[in-house]
Amino acid sequence: MRVSALAICAALAAGTALAQSGDVKRSLTQVTDSVWRFDNNFHVSMVVITDEGAVVGDPINAEAASWLEAEVMSRFGKEVTYMLASHSHGDHGSGGEVFADTATIIAHRNYQKAVGQEFGPTEPADVLFDDNLTLEHGGRTFELTYVGAGHGDDMVVTVVRPDNVAFVVDIVSPGRMPWRNSTSAVDGMISQISAVEALDFDILLPGHAANGTKADATETREYLEELKAKVQTELDAGKSAEDIIATVKMPDYADWANYEEWLPLNVEGVVTALQ
Ligand SMILES: [Zn+2]
């Protein structure tokens, strides 16, 4: 208990420092009975309040995780008992050490080799799995599914039951363009999103952008398939990469956030994949 109390004090101190800096927007918003959405600027994580403790998705970073740990203790009186990592990219996956005193960290087997690397997680996982893992904890069931390689090679989607919420990071961001030139992994992304569509869930809680549903996963997969087909047609016609990047448009998706800014980068990524 003494260790936990010290950890909470450290977390509260970190939270105070951040509040004073005033440039980080954080919030905890209820999604279902037990599932909450944690916003940290433009990154989102999941928190599930169970009878036996709080189960969190990604830590995002050490300051975010410290804020979250203190907030969950003050609002719900719960320790963080599990951390379910979505994938190893450092913008979602650093700061796991904040939860390590009280939580068991679960991740895909490939996560571990990225620990400590540049843009990797900062804390190793305690439990690794290959394809699927089911966790029963505090009256909730967590179904973890490895969705294959594409955006990274250790991407895990967690469905919480009975809430039927899926925590889906980076491969579907409802109403927003895929990140810049991450589309260089277009085939893998399409296959990862297809794996998400095969899961049974009602609410899609993303790592970026607004909450959605399975329809957002389908729309994103269709966008990537259409983009790939358009770029392939242009390449077949002998156009240069510069030409294709400058001319390919996706008007059906013009209302997505970051459309103007990221479309040329999305095209560039797909050109790289197909050349
Ligand atoms: Zn990522």
PDB file of C-alpha atoms and ligand atoms in Angstrom:
ATOM      1  CA  MET A   1       0.000   0.000   0.000  1.00  0.00           C
ATOM      2  CA  ARG A   2       2.838   2.379   0.804  1.00  0.00           C
ATOM      3  CA  VAL A   3       4.183   2.046  -2.760  1.00  0.00           C
ATOM      4  CA  SER A   4       0.759   2.834  -4.230  1.00  0.00           C
ATOM      5  CA  ALA A   5       0.328   5.902  -2.047  1.00  0.00           C
ATOM      6  CA  LEU A   6       3.715   7.218  -3.153  1.00  0.00           C
ATOM      7  CA  ALA A   7       2.840   6.580  -6.787  1.00  0.00           C
ATOM      8  CA  ILE A   8      -0.394   8.533  -6.381  1.00  0.00           C
ATOM      9  CA  CYS A   9       1.463  11.461  -4.775  1.00  0.00           C
ATOM     10  CA  ALA A  10       3.934  11.515  -7.665  1.00  0.00           C
ATOM     11  CA  ALA A  11       1.063  11.425 -10.145  1.00  0.00           C
ATOM     12  CA  LEU A  12      -0.751  14.272  -8.427  1.00  0.00           C
ATOM     13  CA  ALA A  13       2.446  16.347  -8.417  1.00  0.00           C
ATOM     14  CA  ALA A  14       2.870  15.742 -12.161  1.00  0.00           C
ATOM     15  CA  GLY A  15      -0.778  16.685 -12.758  1.00  0.00           C
ATOM     16  CA  THR A  16      -0.342  19.937 -10.888  1.00  0.00           C
ATOM     17  CA  ALA A  17       2.721  20.855 -12.927  1.00  0.00           C
ATOM     18  CA  LEU A  18       0.828  20.214 -16.145  1.00  0.00           C
ATOM     19  CA  ALA A  19      -2.205  22.190 -15.048  1.00  0.00           C
ATOM     20  CA  GLN A  20       0.127  25.129 -14.480  1.00  0.00           C
ATOM     21  CA  SER A  21       1.651  24.809 -17.942  1.00  0.00           C
ATOM     22  CA  GLY A  22      -1.880  25.099 -19.335  1.00  0.00           C
ATOM     23  CA  ASP A  23      -1.163  23.807 -22.839  1.00  0.00           C
ATOM     24  CA  VAL A  24      -2.411  20.211 -22.616  1.00  0.00           C
ATOM     25  CA  LYS A  25      -6.118  19.486 -23.029  1.00  0.00           C
ATOM     26  CA  ARG A  26      -7.218  16.411 -21.089  1.00  0.00           C
ATOM     27  CA  SER A  27     -10.617  14.946 -20.337  1.00  0.00           C
ATOM     28  CA  LEU A  28     -12.319  11.744 -19.276  1.00  0.00           C
ATOM     29  CA  THR A  29     -15.734  11.198 -20.913  1.00  0.00           C
ATOM     30  CA  GLN A  30     -18.185   8.368 -20.271  1.00  0.00           C
ATOM     31  CA  VAL A  31     -19.001   6.184 -23.287  1.00  0.00           C
ATOM     32  CA  THR A  32     -20.980   3.281 -21.751  1.00  0.00           C
ATOM     33  CA  ASP A  33     -21.651   1.982 -18.216  1.00  0.00           C
ATOM     34  CA  SER A  34     -18.016   1.094 -17.598  1.00  0.00           C
ATOM     35  CA  VAL A  35     -16.082   2.465 -20.581  1.00  0.00           C
ATOM     36  CA  TRP A  36     -14.585   5.959 -20.583  1.00  0.00           C
ATOM     37  CA  ARG A  37     -12.741   7.880 -23.271  1.00  0.00           C
ATOM     38  CA  PHE A  38      -9.475   9.596 -22.262  1.00  0.00           C
ATOM     39  CA  ASP A  39      -8.516  12.555 -24.462  1.00  0.00           C
ATOM     40  CA  ASN A  40      -4.988  13.956 -24.285  1.00  0.00           C
ATOM     41  CA  ASN A  41      -4.743  16.691 -26.928  1.00  0.00           C
ATOM     42  CA  PHE A  42      -5.108  14.787 -30.220  1.00  0.00           C
ATOM     43  CA  HIS A  43      -4.577  11.305 -28.764  1.00  0.00           C
ATOM     44  CA  VAL A  44      -7.279   9.121 -27.251  1.00  0.00           C
ATOM     45  CA  SER A  45      -7.143   6.112 -24.953  1.00  0.00           C
ATOM     46  CA  MET A  46      -9.695   3.876 -23.231  1.00  0.00           C
ATOM     47  CA  VAL A  47     -10.411   3.402 -19.539  1.00  0.00           C
ATOM     48  CA  VAL A  48     -12.721   0.676 -18.228  1.00  0.00           C
ATOM     49  CA  ILE A  49     -13.858   0.928 -14.624  1.00  0.00           C
ATOM     50  CA  THR A  50     -14.444  -2.613 -13.343  1.00  0.00           C
ATOM     51  CA  ASP A  51     -15.325  -4.022  -9.919  1.00  0.00           C
ATOM     52  CA  GLU A  52     -11.667  -4.923  -9.356  1.00  0.00           C
ATOM     53  CA  GLY A  53      -9.792  -1.958 -10.816  1.00  0.00           C
ATOM     54  CA  ALA A  54      -9.338   0.254 -13.859  1.00  0.00           C
ATOM     55  CA  VAL A  55      -8.261  -1.312 -17.145  1.00  0.00           C
ATOM     56  CA  VAL A  56      -6.588   1.205 -19.444  1.00  0.00           C
ATOM     57  CA  GLY A  57      -5.676   1.030 -23.122  1.00  0.00           C
ATOM     58  CA  ASP A  58      -2.596   3.028 -24.135  1.00  0.00           C
ATOM     59  CA  PRO A  59      -0.674   5.248 -21.678  1.00  0.00           C
ATOM     60  CA  ILE A  60      -0.017   7.820 -24.509  1.00  0.00           C
ATOM     61  CA  ASN A  61       2.963   9.282 -22.576  1.00  0.00           C
ATOM     62  CA  ALA A  62       4.234   9.470 -18.990  1.00  0.00           C
ATOM     63  CA  GLU A  63       2.588  12.813 -18.167  1.00  0.00           C
ATOM     64  CA  ALA A  64      -0.747  11.715 -19.652  1.00  0.00           C
ATOM     65  CA  ALA A  65      -0.575   8.383 -17.806  1.00  0.00           C
ATOM     66  CA  SER A  66       0.236  10.120 -14.499  1.00  0.00           C
ATOM     67  CA  TRP A  67      -2.740  12.457 -14.929  1.00  0.00           C
ATOM     68  CA  LEU A  68      -4.988   9.524 -15.805  1.00  0.00           C
ATOM     69  CA  GLU A  69      -3.819   7.396 -12.866  1.00  0.00           C
ATOM     70  CA  ALA A  70      -4.545  10.240 -10.423  1.00  0.00           C
ATOM     71  CA  GLU A  71      -7.884  11.096 -12.059  1.00  0.00           C
ATOM     72  CA  VAL A  72      -9.099   7.483 -11.958  1.00  0.00           C
ATOM     73  CA  MET A  73      -8.104   7.190  -8.282  1.00  0.00           C
ATOM     74  CA  SER A  74      -9.788  10.458  -7.312  1.00  0.00           C
ATOM     75  CA  ARG A  75     -13.021   9.886  -9.289  1.00  0.00           C
ATOM     76  CA  PHE A  76     -13.484   6.143  -8.866  1.00  0.00           C
ATOM     77  CA  GLY A  77     -11.122   5.095  -6.067  1.00  0.00           C
ATOM     78  CA  LYS A  78      -9.612   2.466  -8.381  1.00  0.00           C
ATOM     79  CA  GLU A  79      -6.028   1.458  -9.073  1.00  0.00           C
ATOM     80  CA  VAL A  80      -4.989   0.683 -12.638  1.00  0.00           C
ATOM     81  CA  THR A  81      -4.911  -3.130 -12.713  1.00  0.00           C
ATOM     82  CA  TYR A  82      -4.297  -3.811 -16.409  1.00  0.00           C
ATOM     83  CA  MET A  83      -2.863  -1.926 -19.390  1.00  0.00           C
ATOM     84  CA  LEU A  84      -3.841  -3.312 -22.802  1.00  0.00           C
ATOM     85  CA  ALA A  85      -1.421  -1.845 -25.361  1.00  0.00           C
ATOM     86  CA  SER A  86      -2.846  -1.218 -28.846  1.00  0.00           C
ATOM     87  CA  HIS A  87       0.582  -1.182 -30.522  1.00  0.00           C
ATOM     88  CA  SER A  88       4.147  -0.098 -29.898  1.00  0.00           C
ATOM     89  CA  HIS A  89       4.267   3.347 -31.568  1.00  0.00           C
ATOM     90  CA  GLY A  90       5.683   5.789 -29.036  1.00  0.00           C
ATOM     91  CA  ASP A  91       3.029   8.491 -29.469  1.00  0.00           C
ATOM     92  CA  HIS A  92       0.447   6.085 -27.988  1.00  0.00           C
ATOM     93  CA  GLY A  93       2.661   3.604 -26.172  1.00  0.00           C
ATOM     94  CA  SER A  94       5.133   5.497 -24.011  1.00  0.00           C
ATOM     95  CA  GLY A  95       4.614   6.005 -20.275  1.00  0.00           C
ATOM     96  CA  GLY A  96       3.643   2.436 -19.363  1.00  0.00           C
ATOM     97  CA  GLU A  97       6.097   2.615 -16.452  1.00  0.00           C
ATOM     98  CA  VAL A  98       3.584   4.879 -14.670  1.00  0.00           C
ATOM     99  CA  PHE A  99       1.136   1.957 -14.402  1.00  0.00           C
ATOM    100  CA  ALA A 100       3.745  -0.778 -13.852  1.00  0.00           C
ATOM    101  CA  ASP A 101       3.550  -0.712 -10.014  1.00  0.00           C
ATOM    102  CA  THR A 102      -0.070  -1.825  -9.977  1.00  0.00           C
ATOM    103  CA  ALA A 103      -0.901  -3.049 -13.493  1.00  0.00           C
ATOM    104  CA  THR A 104      -0.222  -6.103 -15.608  1.00  0.00           C
ATOM    105  CA  ILE A 105       0.705  -4.954 -19.121  1.00  0.00           C
ATOM    106  CA  ILE A 106      -0.587  -7.082 -22.002  1.00  0.00           C
ATOM    107  CA  ALA A 107       0.582  -6.682 -25.614  1.00  0.00           C
ATOM    108  CA  HIS A 108       1.174  -8.580 -28.830  1.00  0.00           C
ATOM    109  CA  ARG A 109       4.404 -10.605 -28.941  1.00  0.00           C
ATOM    110  CA  ASN A 110       6.042  -8.217 -31.473  1.00  0.00           C
ATOM    111  CA  TYR A 111       5.578  -5.263 -29.071  1.00  0.00           C
ATOM    112  CA  GLN A 112       8.468  -6.401 -26.895  1.00  0.00           C
ATOM    113  CA  LYS A 113      11.204  -5.936 -29.502  1.00  0.00           C
ATOM    114  CA  ALA A 114      10.222  -2.259 -29.890  1.00  0.00           C
ATOM    115  CA  VAL A 115      10.586  -1.472 -26.173  1.00  0.00           C
ATOM    116  CA  GLY A 116      13.223   1.189 -25.600  1.00  0.00           C
ATOM    117  CA  GLN A 117      13.717   1.866 -29.316  1.00  0.00           C
ATOM    118  CA  GLU A 118      13.185   5.281 -30.867  1.00  0.00           C
ATOM    119  CA  PHE A 119       9.390   5.792 -31.240  1.00  0.00           C
ATOM    120  CA  GLY A 120       8.845   2.610 -29.195  1.00  0.00           C
ATOM    121  CA  PRO A 121       7.205   1.953 -25.830  1.00  0.00           C
ATOM    122  CA  THR A 122       9.114   2.710 -22.631  1.00  0.00           C
ATOM    123  CA  GLU A 123       7.947  -0.240 -20.516  1.00  0.00           C
ATOM    124  CA  PRO A 124       7.996  -3.946 -21.442  1.00  0.00           C
ATOM    125  CA  ALA A 125       4.793  -5.970 -21.344  1.00  0.00           C
ATOM    126  CA  ASP A 126       4.258  -8.649 -18.670  1.00  0.00           C
ATOM    127  CA  VAL A 127       2.042 -10.869 -20.810  1.00  0.00           C
ATOM    128  CA  LEU A 128       2.489 -11.418 -24.556  1.00  0.00           C
ATOM    129  CA  PHE A 129       0.196 -13.214 -26.970  1.00  0.00           C
ATOM    130  CA  ASP A 130       0.153 -14.218 -30.626  1.00  0.00           C
ATOM    131  CA  ASP A 131      -3.386 -14.226 -32.043  1.00  0.00           C
ATOM    132  CA  ASN A 132      -6.067 -13.840 -29.355  1.00  0.00           C
ATOM    133  CA  LEU A 133      -6.312 -13.368 -25.625  1.00  0.00           C
ATOM    134  CA  THR A 134      -9.412 -13.149 -23.424  1.00  0.00           C
ATOM    135  CA  LEU A 135      -9.235 -11.463 -20.040  1.00  0.00           C
ATOM    136  CA  GLU A 136     -12.032 -11.727 -17.457  1.00  0.00           C
ATOM    137  CA  HIS A 137     -11.674  -9.016 -14.851  1.00  0.00           C
ATOM    138  CA  GLY A 138     -14.031  -7.292 -12.422  1.00  0.00           C
ATOM    139  CA  GLY A 139     -17.237  -8.292 -14.222  1.00  0.00           C
ATOM    140  CA  ARG A 140     -16.017  -7.318 -17.679  1.00  0.00           C
ATOM    141  CA  THR A 141     -14.597  -9.396 -20.524  1.00  0.00           C
ATOM    142  CA  PHE A 142     -11.786  -8.086 -22.707  1.00  0.00           C
ATOM    143  CA  GLU A 143     -11.317  -9.802 -26.073  1.00  0.00           C
ATOM    144  CA  LEU A 144      -7.917  -8.934 -27.551  1.00  0.00           C
ATOM    145  CA  THR A 145      -7.368  -9.672 -31.244  1.00  0.00           C
ATOM    146  CA  TYR A 146      -4.137  -9.324 -33.218  1.00  0.00           C
ATOM    147  CA  VAL A 147      -5.177  -7.835 -36.572  1.00  0.00           C
ATOM    148  CA  GLY A 148      -1.945  -8.599 -38.461  1.00  0.00           C
ATOM    149  CA  ALA A 149       0.778  -6.409 -39.947  1.00  0.00           C
ATOM    150  CA  GLY A 150       0.111  -3.132 -41.769  1.00  0.00           C
ATOM    151  CA  HIS A 151       0.190  -0.070 -39.555  1.00  0.00           C
ATOM    152  CA  GLY A 152       2.978  -1.632 -37.447  1.00  0.00           C
ATOM    153  CA  ASP A 153       3.332  -5.362 -36.857  1.00  0.00           C
ATOM    154  CA  ASP A 154       1.844  -5.599 -33.357  1.00  0.00           C
ATOM    155  CA  MET A 155      -1.610  -4.003 -33.690  1.00  0.00           C
ATOM    156  CA  VAL A 156      -4.204  -5.248 -31.196  1.00  0.00           C
ATOM    157  CA  VAL A 157      -7.913  -4.383 -31.106  1.00  0.00           C
ATOM    158  CA  THR A 158      -9.685  -4.889 -27.767  1.00  0.00           C
ATOM    159  CA  VAL A 159     -13.452  -5.407 -27.514  1.00  0.00           C
ATOM    160  CA  VAL A 160     -15.000  -4.839 -24.058  1.00  0.00           C
ATOM    161  CA  ARG A 161     -18.092  -6.840 -23.106  1.00  0.00           C
ATOM    162  CA  PRO A 162     -20.911  -6.514 -22.320  1.00  0.00           C
ATOM    163  CA  ASP A 163     -20.363  -2.883 -23.401  1.00  0.00           C
ATOM    164  CA  ASN A 164     -19.486  -3.944 -26.980  1.00  0.00           C
ATOM    165  CA  VAL A 165     -16.902  -1.174 -27.356  1.00  0.00           C
ATOM    166  CA  ALA A 166     -13.888  -1.760 -29.637  1.00  0.00           C
ATOM    167  CA  PHE A 167     -10.677   0.194 -28.964  1.00  0.00           C
ATOM    168  CA  VAL A 168      -9.188   0.737 -32.455  1.00  0.00           C
ATOM    169  CA  VAL A 169      -6.038   2.846 -32.748  1.00  0.00           C
ATOM    170  CA  ASP A 170      -4.557   4.496 -35.871  1.00  0.00           C
ATOM    171  CA  ILE A 171      -6.087   2.168 -38.500  1.00  0.00           C
ATOM    172  CA  VAL A 172      -9.531   3.835 -38.257  1.00  0.00           C
ATOM    173  CA  SER A 173      -9.937   7.489 -37.211  1.00  0.00           C
ATOM    174  CA  PRO A 174     -13.643   8.269 -37.824  1.00  0.00           C
ATOM    175  CA  GLY A 175     -14.168  11.312 -40.059  1.00  0.00           C
ATOM    176  CA  ARG A 176     -10.454  11.941 -40.403  1.00  0.00           C
ATOM    177  CA  MET A 177      -7.930  11.093 -43.132  1.00  0.00           C
ATOM    178  CA  PRO A 178      -5.408   8.313 -42.478  1.00  0.00           C
ATOM    179  CA  TRP A 179      -2.212   9.805 -41.043  1.00  0.00           C
ATOM    180  CA  ARG A 180      -0.046  11.483 -43.699  1.00  0.00           C
ATOM    181  CA  ASN A 181       2.006   8.890 -45.676  1.00  0.00           C
ATOM    182  CA  SER A 182       1.166   5.964 -43.368  1.00  0.00           C
ATOM    183  CA  THR A 183      -0.692   4.676 -46.452  1.00  0.00           C
ATOM    184  CA  SER A 184       2.630   3.223 -47.686  1.00  0.00           C
ATOM    185  CA  ALA A 185       1.328   0.148 -45.786  1.00  0.00           C
ATOM    186  CA  VAL A 186      -1.967   0.301 -47.722  1.00  0.00           C
ATOM    187  CA  ASP A 187      -2.457  -3.451 -48.262  1.00  0.00           C
ATOM    188  CA  GLY A 188      -1.720  -4.265 -44.634  1.00  0.00           C
ATOM    189  CA  MET A 189      -4.025  -1.471 -43.463  1.00  0.00           C
ATOM    190  CA  ILE A 190      -6.860  -2.788 -45.634  1.00  0.00           C
ATOM    191  CA  SER A 191      -6.363  -6.248 -44.173  1.00  0.00           C
ATOM    192  CA  GLN A 192      -6.156  -4.902 -40.595  1.00  0.00           C
ATOM    193  CA  ILE A 193      -9.401  -2.949 -41.055  1.00  0.00           C
ATOM    194  CA  SER A 194     -11.079  -6.039 -42.554  1.00  0.00           C
ATOM    195  CA  ALA A 195     -10.129  -7.877 -39.349  1.00  0.00           C
ATOM    196  CA  VAL A 196     -11.811  -5.085 -37.338  1.00  0.00           C
ATOM    197  CA  GLU A 197     -14.953  -5.374 -39.494  1.00  0.00           C
ATOM    198  CA  ALA A 198     -15.085  -9.103 -38.688  1.00  0.00           C
ATOM    199  CA  LEU A 199     -15.391  -8.354 -34.951  1.00  0.00           C
ATOM    200  CA  ASP A 200     -18.736  -7.965 -33.185  1.00  0.00           C
ATOM    201  CA  PHE A 201     -19.090  -4.503 -31.573  1.00  0.00           C
ATOM    202  CA  ASP A 202     -21.345  -1.419 -31.476  1.00  0.00           C
ATOM    203  CA  ILE A 203     -19.073   1.533 -30.643  1.00  0.00           C
ATOM    204  CA  LEU A 204     -15.641   2.193 -32.111  1.00  0.00           C
ATOM    205  CA  LEU A 205     -13.461   4.080 -29.607  1.00  0.00           C
ATOM    206  CA  PRO A 206     -10.512   5.340 -31.687  1.00  0.00           C
ATOM    207  CA  GLY A 207      -6.961   6.474 -30.870  1.00  0.00           C
ATOM    208  CA  HIS A 208      -7.715   9.721 -32.754  1.00  0.00           C
ATOM    209  CA  ALA A 209     -10.860  11.633 -33.731  1.00  0.00           C
ATOM    210  CA  ALA A 210     -14.485  11.134 -32.706  1.00  0.00           C
ATOM    211  CA  ASN A 211     -16.108   7.905 -31.542  1.00  0.00           C
ATOM    212  CA  GLY A 212     -17.660   5.904 -34.364  1.00  0.00           C
ATOM    213  CA  THR A 213     -19.157   2.575 -35.362  1.00  0.00           C
ATOM    214  CA  LYS A 214     -18.237  -0.306 -37.632  1.00  0.00           C
ATOM    215  CA  ALA A 215     -19.456   1.808 -40.580  1.00  0.00           C
ATOM    216  CA  ASP A 216     -16.422   4.068 -40.046  1.00  0.00           C
ATOM    217  CA  ALA A 217     -14.109   1.075 -40.378  1.00  0.00           C
ATOM    218  CA  THR A 218     -15.848   0.063 -43.607  1.00  0.00           C
ATOM    219  CA  GLU A 219     -15.691   3.625 -44.976  1.00  0.00           C
ATOM    220  CA  THR A 220     -11.955   3.855 -44.234  1.00  0.00           C
ATOM    221  CA  ARG A 221     -11.258   0.493 -45.902  1.00  0.00           C
ATOM    222  CA  GLU A 222     -13.261   1.577 -48.972  1.00  0.00           C
ATOM    223  CA  TYR A 223     -11.336   4.864 -49.091  1.00  0.00           C
ATOM    224  CA  LEU A 224      -8.026   2.982 -49.086  1.00  0.00           C
ATOM    225  CA  GLU A 225      -9.239   0.546 -51.756  1.00  0.00           C
ATOM    226  CA  GLU A 226     -10.458   3.398 -54.004  1.00  0.00           C
ATOM    227  CA  LEU A 227      -7.250   5.377 -53.456  1.00  0.00           C
ATOM    228  CA  LYS A 228      -5.147   2.344 -54.310  1.00  0.00           C
ATOM    229  CA  ALA A 229      -7.160   1.669 -57.486  1.00  0.00           C
ATOM    230  CA  LYS A 230      -6.883   5.313 -58.627  1.00  0.00           C
ATOM    231  CA  VAL A 231      -3.127   5.442 -58.074  1.00  0.00           C
ATOM    232  CA  GLN A 232      -2.686   2.106 -59.854  1.00  0.00           C
ATOM    233  CA  THR A 233      -4.617   3.412 -62.887  1.00  0.00           C
ATOM    234  CA  GLU A 234      -2.385   6.503 -63.048  1.00  0.00           C
ATOM    235  CA  LEU A 235       0.793   4.432 -62.708  1.00  0.00           C
ATOM    236  CA  ASP A 236      -0.428   2.081 -65.455  1.00  0.00           C
ATOM    237  CA  ALA A 237      -0.972   5.149 -67.654  1.00  0.00           C
ATOM    238  CA  GLY A 238       2.714   6.005 -67.205  1.00  0.00           C
ATOM    239  CA  LYS A 239       2.267   9.118 -65.062  1.00  0.00           C
ATOM    240  CA  SER A 240       5.098  10.265 -62.810  1.00  0.00           C
ATOM    241  CA  ALA A 241       4.842  10.098 -59.019  1.00  0.00           C
ATOM    242  CA  GLU A 242       4.862  13.933 -58.846  1.00  0.00           C
ATOM    243  CA  ASP A 243       2.014  14.131 -61.330  1.00  0.00           C
ATOM    244  CA  ILE A 244      -0.055  11.546 -59.478  1.00  0.00           C
ATOM    245  CA  ILE A 245       0.509  13.226 -56.103  1.00  0.00           C
ATOM    246  CA  ALA A 246      -0.547  16.573 -57.590  1.00  0.00           C
ATOM    247  CA  THR A 247      -3.658  15.354 -59.406  1.00  0.00           C
ATOM    248  CA  VAL A 248      -5.370  12.427 -57.610  1.00  0.00           C
ATOM    249  CA  LYS A 249      -8.439  13.618 -55.683  1.00  0.00           C
ATOM    250  CA  MET A 250     -10.940  11.711 -53.512  1.00  0.00           C
ATOM    251  CA  PRO A 251     -13.980  14.044 -53.612  1.00  0.00           C
ATOM    252  CA  ASP A 252     -16.292  11.613 -51.779  1.00  0.00           C
ATOM    253  CA  TYR A 253     -14.108  12.113 -48.699  1.00  0.00           C
ATOM    254  CA  ALA A 254     -13.567  15.886 -48.947  1.00  0.00           C
ATOM    255  CA  ASP A 255     -15.430  16.442 -45.678  1.00  0.00           C
ATOM    256  CA  TRP A 256     -12.946  14.360 -43.681  1.00  0.00           C
ATOM    257  CA  ALA A 257     -10.653  16.287 -41.343  1.00  0.00           C
ATOM    258  CA  ASN A 258      -7.201  17.049 -42.793  1.00  0.00           C
ATOM    259  CA  TYR A 259      -8.407  16.233 -46.342  1.00  0.00           C
ATOM    260  CA  GLU A 260      -6.601  19.086 -48.134  1.00  0.00           C
ATOM    261  CA  GLU A 261      -3.438  18.779 -46.100  1.00  0.00           C
ATOM    262  CA  TRP A 262      -3.005  15.003 -45.998  1.00  0.00           C
ATOM    263  CA  LEU A 263      -4.480  13.816 -49.328  1.00  0.00           C
ATOM    264  CA  PRO A 264      -1.204  14.416 -51.251  1.00  0.00           C
ATOM    265  CA  LEU A 265       0.653  12.557 -48.477  1.00  0.00           C
ATOM    266  CA  ASN A 266      -1.877   9.696 -48.545  1.00  0.00           C
ATOM    267  CA  VAL A 267      -1.348   9.508 -52.333  1.00  0.00           C
ATOM    268  CA  GLU A 268       2.428   9.619 -51.913  1.00  0.00           C
ATOM    269  CA  GLY A 269       2.247   6.705 -49.461  1.00  0.00           C
ATOM    270  CA  VAL A 270       0.241   4.584 -51.890  1.00  0.00           C
ATOM    271  CA  VAL A 271       2.580   5.485 -54.798  1.00  0.00           C
ATOM    272  CA  THR A 272       5.487   4.269 -52.655  1.00  0.00           C
ATOM    273  CA  ALA A 273       3.623   1.026 -51.970  1.00  0.00           C
ATOM    274  CA  LEU A 274       2.784   0.348 -55.607  1.00  0.00           C
ATOM    275  CA  GLN A 275       5.957   1.440 -57.376  1.00  0.00           C
TER     276      GLN A 275
HETATM  277 ZN    ZN B   1       0.733   4.026 -34.783  1.00  0.00          ZN
END
